[in-house]
PDB file of C-alpha atoms in Angstrom:
ATOM      1  CA  MET A   1     155.172 415.475 189.622  1.00 44.00           C
ATOM      2  CA  SER A   2     155.427 413.332 192.766  1.00 46.00           C
ATOM      3  CA  GLU A   3     154.879 409.581 192.865  1.00 47.00           C
ATOM      4  CA  ASP A   4     151.969 410.132 195.299  1.00 52.00           C
ATOM      5  CA  ALA A   5     150.300 412.475 192.797  1.00 54.00           C
ATOM      6  CA  ASP A   6     150.717 409.947 189.991  1.00 54.00           C
ATOM      7  CA  THR A   7     149.290 407.206 192.185  1.00 53.00           C
ATOM      8  CA  GLY A   8     146.307 409.366 193.195  1.00 62.00           C
ATOM      9  CA  ARG A   9     145.467 410.105 189.592  1.00 68.00           C
ATOM     10  CA  GLU A  10     145.803 406.467 188.557  1.00 64.00           C
ATOM     11  CA  ALA A  11     143.476 405.455 191.383  1.00 67.00           C
ATOM     12  CA  ALA A  12     140.935 408.169 190.497  1.00 73.00           C
ATOM     13  CA  LEU A  13     140.914 407.098 186.839  1.00 70.00           C
ATOM     14  CA  ALA A  14     140.560 403.413 187.724  1.00 68.00           C
ATOM     15  CA  SER A  15     136.786 404.066 187.835  1.00 78.00           C
ATOM     16  CA  LYS A  16     135.052 403.912 184.458  1.00 78.00           C
ATOM     17  CA  VAL A  17     132.462 406.442 185.648  1.00 88.00           C
ATOM     18  CA  ARG A  18     135.130 408.932 186.706  1.00 88.00           C
ATOM     19  CA  ARG A  19     136.843 408.538 183.331  1.00 83.00           C
ATOM     20  CA  GLU A  20     133.526 409.337 181.649  1.00 88.00           C
ATOM     21  CA  VAL A  21     133.043 412.422 183.834  1.00 91.00           C
ATOM     22  CA  LEU A  22     136.561 413.630 183.100  1.00 89.00           C
ATOM     23  CA  GLU A  23     136.158 413.008 179.358  1.00 86.00           C
ATOM     24  CA  LEU A  24     132.929 415.017 179.464  1.00 91.00           C
ATOM     25  CA  LEU A  25     134.698 417.975 181.070  1.00 91.00           C
ATOM     26  CA  LEU A  26     137.674 417.660 178.744  1.00 86.00           C
ATOM     27  CA  GLY A  27     135.337 417.886 175.766  1.00 86.00           C
ATOM     28  CA  SER A  28     133.197 420.739 177.094  1.00 89.00           C
ATOM     29  CA  ASP A  29     133.839 424.314 175.936  1.00 87.00           C
ATOM     30  CA  HIS A  30     132.288 425.726 179.126  1.00 91.00           C
ATOM     31  CA  PRO A  31     132.099 424.829 182.833  1.00 92.00           C
ATOM     32  CA  LEU A  32     129.399 422.351 183.912  1.00 94.00           C
ATOM     33  CA  ASN A  33     127.598 422.034 187.225  1.00 94.00           C
ATOM     34  CA  ALA A  34     126.973 418.753 189.052  1.00 94.00           C
ATOM     35  CA  SER A  35     123.380 418.474 187.809  1.00 94.00           C
ATOM     36  CA  GLU A  36     124.428 418.909 184.178  1.00 95.00           C
ATOM     37  CA  ILE A  37     127.204 416.342 184.580  1.00 95.00           C
ATOM     38  CA  ALA A  38     124.857 413.881 186.283  1.00 96.00           C
ATOM     39  CA  ALA A  39     122.306 414.201 183.464  1.00 95.00           C
ATOM     40  CA  LYS A  40     124.863 413.764 180.693  1.00 94.00           C
ATOM     41  CA  VAL A  41     126.583 410.736 182.281  1.00 93.00           C
ATOM     42  CA  GLY A  42     123.378 409.142 183.595  1.00 94.00           C
ATOM     43  CA  LEU A  43     124.028 409.443 187.333  1.00 93.00           C
ATOM     44  CA  HIS A  44     122.128 410.635 190.369  1.00 95.00           C
ATOM     45  CA  VAL A  45     123.442 414.078 191.252  1.00 94.00           C
ATOM     46  CA  THR A  46     124.671 412.844 194.647  1.00 94.00           C
ATOM     47  CA  THR A  47     126.682 410.097 192.936  1.00 94.00           C
ATOM     48  CA  ALA A  48     128.046 412.621 190.461  1.00 94.00           C
ATOM     49  CA  ARG A  49     129.247 414.816 193.327  1.00 94.00           C
ATOM     50  CA  PHE A  50     130.981 411.808 194.890  1.00 94.00           C
ATOM     51  CA  HIS A  51     132.964 411.166 191.701  1.00 93.00           C
ATOM     52  CA  LEU A  52     133.644 414.864 191.185  1.00 94.00           C
ATOM     53  CA  GLU A  53     135.167 415.030 194.663  1.00 93.00           C
ATOM     54  CA  HIS A  54     137.545 412.145 193.815  1.00 90.00           C
ATOM     55  CA  LEU A  55     138.591 413.827 190.574  1.00 91.00           C
ATOM     56  CA  GLU A  56     139.081 417.147 192.337  1.00 91.00           C
ATOM     57  CA  ASN A  57     141.191 415.555 195.088  1.00 90.00           C
ATOM     58  CA  ALA A  58     143.337 413.968 192.378  1.00 85.00           C
ATOM     59  CA  LYS A  59     143.751 417.455 190.833  1.00 86.00           C
ATOM     60  CA  LEU A  60     142.190 416.347 187.556  1.00 88.00           C
ATOM     61  CA  ILE A  61     139.363 418.889 187.688  1.00 90.00           C
ATOM     62  CA  ARG A  62     138.780 422.257 189.324  1.00 91.00           C
ATOM     63  CA  ARG A  63     135.670 423.799 190.817  1.00 91.00           C
ATOM     64  CA  GLN A  64     134.661 427.366 190.047  1.00 89.00           C
ATOM     65  CA  ILE A  65     132.372 429.476 192.236  1.00 84.00           C
ATOM     66  CA  ASP A  66     130.402 432.292 190.627  1.00 73.00           C
ATOM     67  CA  ARG A  67     130.041 434.965 193.329  1.00 65.00           C
ATOM     68  CA  GLU A  68     128.903 437.794 191.078  1.00 63.00           C
ATOM     69  CA  GLY A  69     125.483 439.058 190.159  1.00 57.00           C
ATOM     70  CA  ARG A  70     123.338 436.531 192.038  1.00 62.00           C
ATOM     71  CA  ARG A  71     121.759 436.280 195.447  1.00 66.00           C
ATOM     72  CA  GLY A  72     121.842 433.220 197.640  1.00 62.00           C
ATOM     73  CA  ARG A  73     124.220 430.323 197.431  1.00 73.00           C
ATOM     74  CA  PRO A  74     126.714 430.874 194.593  1.00 76.00           C
ATOM     75  CA  PRO A  75     126.607 428.200 191.879  1.00 84.00           C
ATOM     76  CA  ILE A  76     129.511 425.757 191.644  1.00 90.00           C
ATOM     77  CA  THR A  77     130.727 424.528 188.269  1.00 94.00           C
ATOM     78  CA  TYR A  78     133.593 422.277 187.212  1.00 94.00           C
ATOM     79  CA  VAL A  79     136.268 422.385 184.515  1.00 92.00           C
ATOM     80  CA  ALA A  80     139.102 420.025 183.594  1.00 88.00           C
ATOM     81  CA  ASP A  81     142.443 420.912 185.156  1.00 87.00           C
ATOM     82  CA  PRO A  82     145.152 421.804 182.597  1.00 80.00           C
ATOM     83  CA  ARG A  83     147.184 418.889 183.953  1.00 74.00           C
ATOM     84  CA  ALA A  84     144.313 416.565 183.066  1.00 72.00           C
ATOM     85  CA  ARG A  85     144.532 417.805 179.488  1.00 69.00           C
ATOM     86  CA  GLU A  86     148.214 416.915 179.520  1.00 65.00           C
ATOM     87  CA  GLN A  87     147.331 413.471 180.842  1.00 64.00           C
ATOM     88  CA  ASP A  88     144.672 413.085 178.146  1.00 64.00           C
ATOM     89  CA  THR A  89     147.363 413.809 175.561  1.00 66.00           C
ATOM     90  CA  THR A  90     149.560 411.182 177.231  1.00 64.00           C
ATOM     91  CA  ARG A  91     146.680 408.701 177.023  1.00 69.00           C
ATOM     92  CA  GLN A  92     146.289 409.439 173.339  1.00 71.00           C
ATOM     93  CA  LEU A  93     150.001 408.731 172.933  1.00 72.00           C
ATOM     94  CA  ALA A  94     149.510 405.420 174.778  1.00 77.00           C
ATOM     95  CA  LEU A  95     146.733 404.559 172.340  1.00 77.00           C
ATOM     96  CA  VAL A  96     148.937 405.363 169.343  1.00 82.00           C
ATOM     97  CA  LEU A  97     151.810 403.250 170.715  1.00 83.00           C
ATOM     98  CA  THR A  98     149.468 400.389 171.575  1.00 88.00           C
ATOM     99  CA  ASP A  99     148.074 400.459 168.052  1.00 87.00           C
ATOM    100  CA  ALA A 100     151.625 400.338 166.654  1.00 89.00           C
ATOM    101  CA  LEU A 101     152.530 397.326 168.813  1.00 88.00           C
ATOM    102  CA  SER A 102     149.360 395.530 167.752  1.00 89.00           C
ATOM    103  CA  ARG A 103     150.696 395.477 164.195  1.00 91.00           C
ATOM    104  CA  ASP A 104     153.556 393.141 165.171  1.00 92.00           C
ATOM    105  CA  ALA A 105     153.343 389.614 163.758  1.00 94.00           C
ATOM    106  CA  ASP A 106     152.419 388.277 167.225  1.00 93.00           C
ATOM    107  CA  GLY A 107     149.904 391.026 167.888  1.00 91.00           C
ATOM    108  CA  GLY A 108     152.330 392.884 170.143  1.00 91.00           C
ATOM    109  CA  ARG A 109     152.650 390.148 172.766  1.00 93.00           C
ATOM    110  CA  ALA A 110     156.462 389.906 172.931  1.00 94.00           C
ATOM    111  CA  ARG A 111     157.190 393.634 173.013  1.00 93.00           C
ATOM    112  CA  GLY A 112     154.217 394.199 175.310  1.00 93.00           C
ATOM    113  CA  ILE A 113     155.570 391.729 177.861  1.00 94.00           C
ATOM    114  CA  LEU A 114     159.033 393.260 177.648  1.00 94.00           C
ATOM    115  CA  ALA A 115     157.665 396.765 178.245  1.00 92.00           C
ATOM    116  CA  GLY A 116     155.602 395.500 181.166  1.00 92.00           C
ATOM    117  CA  GLU A 117     158.611 393.770 182.728  1.00 93.00           C
ATOM    118  CA  HIS A 118     160.557 397.029 182.796  1.00 90.00           C
ATOM    119  CA  TRP A 119     157.518 398.820 184.212  1.00 87.00           C
ATOM    120  CA  GLY A 120     156.960 396.269 186.976  1.00 87.00           C
ATOM    121  CA  ASP A 121     160.609 396.038 187.976  1.00 83.00           C
ATOM    122  CA  SER A 122     161.074 399.816 188.124  1.00 80.00           C
ATOM    123  CA  TYR A 123     157.842 400.316 190.054  1.00 77.00           C
ATOM    124  CA  VAL A 124     158.726 397.735 192.694  1.00 79.00           C
ATOM    125  CA  SER A 125     162.238 399.157 193.024  1.00 71.00           C
ATOM    126  CA  ALA A 126     160.802 402.619 193.716  1.00 65.00           C
ATOM    127  CA  LEU A 127     158.471 401.430 196.485  1.00 65.00           C
ATOM    128  CA  ALA A 128     159.769 401.716 200.013  1.00 51.00           C
ATOM    129  CA  GLY A 129     159.090 398.511 201.919  1.00 54.00           C
ATOM    130  CA  ALA A 130     158.084 396.652 198.763  1.00 52.00           C
ATOM    131  CA  HIS A 131     159.671 393.480 200.103  1.00 54.00           C
ATOM    132  CA  ASP A 132     157.662 393.497 203.348  1.00 60.00           C
ATOM    133  CA  GLY A 133     155.150 390.638 203.669  1.00 63.00           C
ATOM    134  CA  ASP A 134     154.574 387.574 201.518  1.00 79.00           C
ATOM    135  CA  THR A 135     154.452 387.690 197.732  1.00 81.00           C
ATOM    136  CA  SER A 136     150.680 387.875 197.569  1.00 84.00           C
ATOM    137  CA  GLN A 137     150.597 390.894 199.895  1.00 84.00           C
ATOM    138  CA  GLN A 138     153.426 392.569 197.979  1.00 85.00           C
ATOM    139  CA  LEU A 139     151.696 392.088 194.664  1.00 88.00           C
ATOM    140  CA  VAL A 140     148.349 393.288 195.997  1.00 88.00           C
ATOM    141  CA  ARG A 141     150.073 396.464 197.215  1.00 86.00           C
ATOM    142  CA  VAL A 142     151.587 397.172 193.805  1.00 87.00           C
ATOM    143  CA  LEU A 143     148.346 396.446 191.938  1.00 89.00           C
ATOM    144  CA  ASP A 144     146.358 398.585 194.369  1.00 86.00           C
ATOM    145  CA  LEU A 145     148.682 401.549 193.891  1.00 82.00           C
ATOM    146  CA  LEU A 146     148.305 401.198 190.125  1.00 84.00           C
ATOM    147  CA  GLY A 147     144.503 401.308 190.348  1.00 82.00           C
ATOM    148  CA  PHE A 148     143.586 397.682 189.611  1.00 88.00           C
ATOM    149  CA  GLU A 149     141.455 397.360 192.774  1.00 87.00           C
ATOM    150  CA  PRO A 150     142.890 393.924 193.675  1.00 91.00           C
ATOM    151  CA  GLU A 151     140.924 391.543 195.864  1.00 89.00           C
ATOM    152  CA  ALA A 152     142.992 388.696 197.255  1.00 82.00           C
ATOM    153  CA  ARG A 153     141.662 385.263 198.189  1.00 77.00           C
ATOM    154  CA  THR A 154     143.195 381.830 198.749  1.00 63.00           C
ATOM    155  CA  PRO A 155     141.612 378.818 197.015  1.00 56.00           C
ATOM    156  CA  GLU A 156     142.595 375.201 197.710  1.00 56.00           C
ATOM    157  CA  SER A 157     146.237 375.175 196.619  1.00 50.00           C
ATOM    158  CA  ASP A 158     146.970 378.363 194.677  1.00 60.00           C
ATOM    159  CA  GLU A 159     146.484 381.963 195.690  1.00 67.00           C
ATOM    160  CA  ASP A 160     144.736 384.261 193.253  1.00 88.00           C
ATOM    161  CA  ILE A 161     143.980 387.949 193.091  1.00 92.00           C
ATOM    162  CA  ARG A 162     140.875 389.270 191.402  1.00 92.00           C
ATOM    163  CA  LEU A 163     141.377 392.577 189.581  1.00 92.00           C
ATOM    164  CA  LEU A 164     138.115 394.498 189.791  1.00 88.00           C
ATOM    165  CA  SER A 165     139.292 397.434 187.705  1.00 85.00           C
ATOM    166  CA  CYS A 166     141.757 398.191 184.925  1.00 84.00           C
ATOM    167  CA  PRO A 167     143.213 401.684 184.326  1.00 79.00           C
ATOM    168  CA  PHE A 168     143.527 400.863 180.619  1.00 82.00           C
ATOM    169  CA  ARG A 169     140.269 398.994 180.060  1.00 78.00           C
ATOM    170  CA  ASP A 170     139.105 401.469 177.406  1.00 73.00           C
ATOM    171  CA  ILE A 171     142.285 400.876 175.388  1.00 81.00           C
ATOM    172  CA  ALA A 172     142.070 397.108 175.980  1.00 82.00           C
ATOM    173  CA  VAL A 173     138.695 397.032 174.217  1.00 77.00           C
ATOM    174  CA  ASP A 174     140.433 397.454 170.844  1.00 80.00           C
ATOM    175  CA  HIS A 175     143.940 396.252 171.769  1.00 87.00           C
ATOM    176  CA  ARG A 176     143.399 393.468 174.281  1.00 88.00           C
ATOM    177  CA  GLU A 177     146.445 391.406 173.249  1.00 91.00           C
ATOM    178  CA  VAL A 178     148.840 394.314 173.745  1.00 92.00           C
ATOM    179  CA  VAL A 179     147.358 395.656 176.985  1.00 92.00           C
ATOM    180  CA  CYS A 180     147.052 392.224 178.602  1.00 93.00           C
ATOM    181  CA  SER A 181     150.616 391.379 177.520  1.00 94.00           C
ATOM    182  CA  ILE A 182     151.887 394.572 179.127  1.00 93.00           C
ATOM    183  CA  HIS A 183     150.059 393.675 182.331  1.00 94.00           C
ATOM    184  CA  LEU A 184     151.463 390.144 182.236  1.00 95.00           C
ATOM    185  CA  GLY A 185     154.927 391.647 181.825  1.00 95.00           C
ATOM    186  CA  LEU A 186     154.166 393.956 184.743  1.00 94.00           C
ATOM    187  CA  LEU A 187     153.500 390.880 186.875  1.00 94.00           C
ATOM    188  CA  TYR A 188     156.724 389.237 185.664  1.00 95.00           C
ATOM    189  CA  GLY A 189     158.725 392.360 186.490  1.00 93.00           C
ATOM    190  CA  ALA A 190     157.137 392.684 189.921  1.00 91.00           C
ATOM    191  CA  MET A 191     157.790 389.021 190.709  1.00 91.00           C
ATOM    192  CA  ALA A 192     161.427 389.436 189.701  1.00 90.00           C
ATOM    193  CA  GLY A 193     161.634 392.381 192.081  1.00 87.00           C
ATOM    194  CA  PHE A 194     160.282 390.134 194.834  1.00 86.00           C
ATOM    195  CA  GLY A 195     162.849 387.426 194.052  1.00 86.00           C
ATOM    196  CA  ARG A 196     160.330 385.098 192.411  1.00 88.00           C
ATOM    197  CA  ASP A 197     160.268 383.474 188.965  1.00 90.00           C
ATOM    198  CA  ALA A 198     157.932 384.534 186.168  1.00 89.00           C
ATOM    199  CA  ALA A 199     156.624 380.950 186.098  1.00 89.00           C
ATOM    200  CA  ASP A 200     155.145 381.561 189.562  1.00 91.00           C
ATOM    201  CA  VAL A 201     152.471 383.917 188.225  1.00 93.00           C
ATOM    202  CA  SER A 202     149.878 383.887 185.452  1.00 93.00           C
ATOM    203  CA  LEU A 203     147.150 386.219 184.254  1.00 94.00           C
ATOM    204  CA  ASN A 204     143.650 385.184 183.186  1.00 93.00           C
ATOM    205  CA  PRO A 205     142.118 388.215 181.447  1.00 91.00           C
ATOM    206  CA  PHE A 206     138.390 388.947 181.557  1.00 89.00           C
ATOM    207  CA  VAL A 207     137.193 385.820 183.341  1.00 89.00           C
ATOM    208  CA  GLU A 208     134.141 388.041 183.848  1.00 87.00           C
ATOM    209  CA  PRO A 209     133.258 391.139 181.788  1.00 82.00           C
ATOM    210  CA  ASP A 210     134.979 393.458 184.281  1.00 81.00           C
ATOM    211  CA  VAL A 211     137.263 391.067 186.158  1.00 89.00           C
ATOM    212  CA  CYS A 212     140.713 389.623 185.469  1.00 92.00           C
ATOM    213  CA  VAL A 213     142.484 387.111 187.730  1.00 93.00           C
ATOM    214  CA  VAL A 214     146.138 386.950 188.732  1.00 94.00           C
ATOM    215  CA  GLN A 215     147.149 383.473 189.859  1.00 91.00           C
ATOM    216  CA  LEU A 216     150.132 382.841 192.100  1.00 89.00           C
ATOM    217  CA  HIS A 217     151.486 379.314 191.919  1.00 84.00           C
ATOM    218  CA  GLN A 218     152.953 377.577 194.914  1.00 73.00           C
ATOM    219  CA  GLN A 219     156.728 377.186 194.818  1.00 65.00           C
ATOM    220  CA  ALA A 220     157.922 373.607 194.868  1.00 55.00           C
ATOM    221  CA  GLY A 221     159.409 372.553 198.183  1.00 50.00           C
TER     222      GLY A 221
END
């Protein structure tokens, strides 16, 4: 699987609504049309089609067209792509591992940060042009590719980045300490890849119900 494909899927699943739609299709024993999906998830059918298109482009679902036995426009239904079922299994594995880390004496913080550091460093190393631009721009690029929907702004003295989405928010509900520690480690690893110290970044989880804030501290001198 290519890095672009991974990135597209992460971005598609950054939306809570799209995760709900995909989970619905994963759990269904038969194809569903857009109207059925909209009714079950509580969306307008036009909005449902918008999210279905994103999931289809990310190759997480497939559309089926029934051309037999009916006149007029053939009905379109949707099913989960087999690769999405593999990803769902991977997500279940992530949940199991997160639960195991949470049983550490510190709630999984130390090992979570370490895992995140390796993740961040390897991700930055794999990105062509990752060192282009200032640190804030570099970090926004990484977080955007991972599906965090970063929104950068510059307050009085420190720069901060608002994270409007979290690809692992559903897991963080029950294992916040572990997930947030992994994300903090991710920031540490990315900063190291940019030639900056871990002390130059901090993470403030859930400053709002659906928003976390990354703070970049000014380097002395």
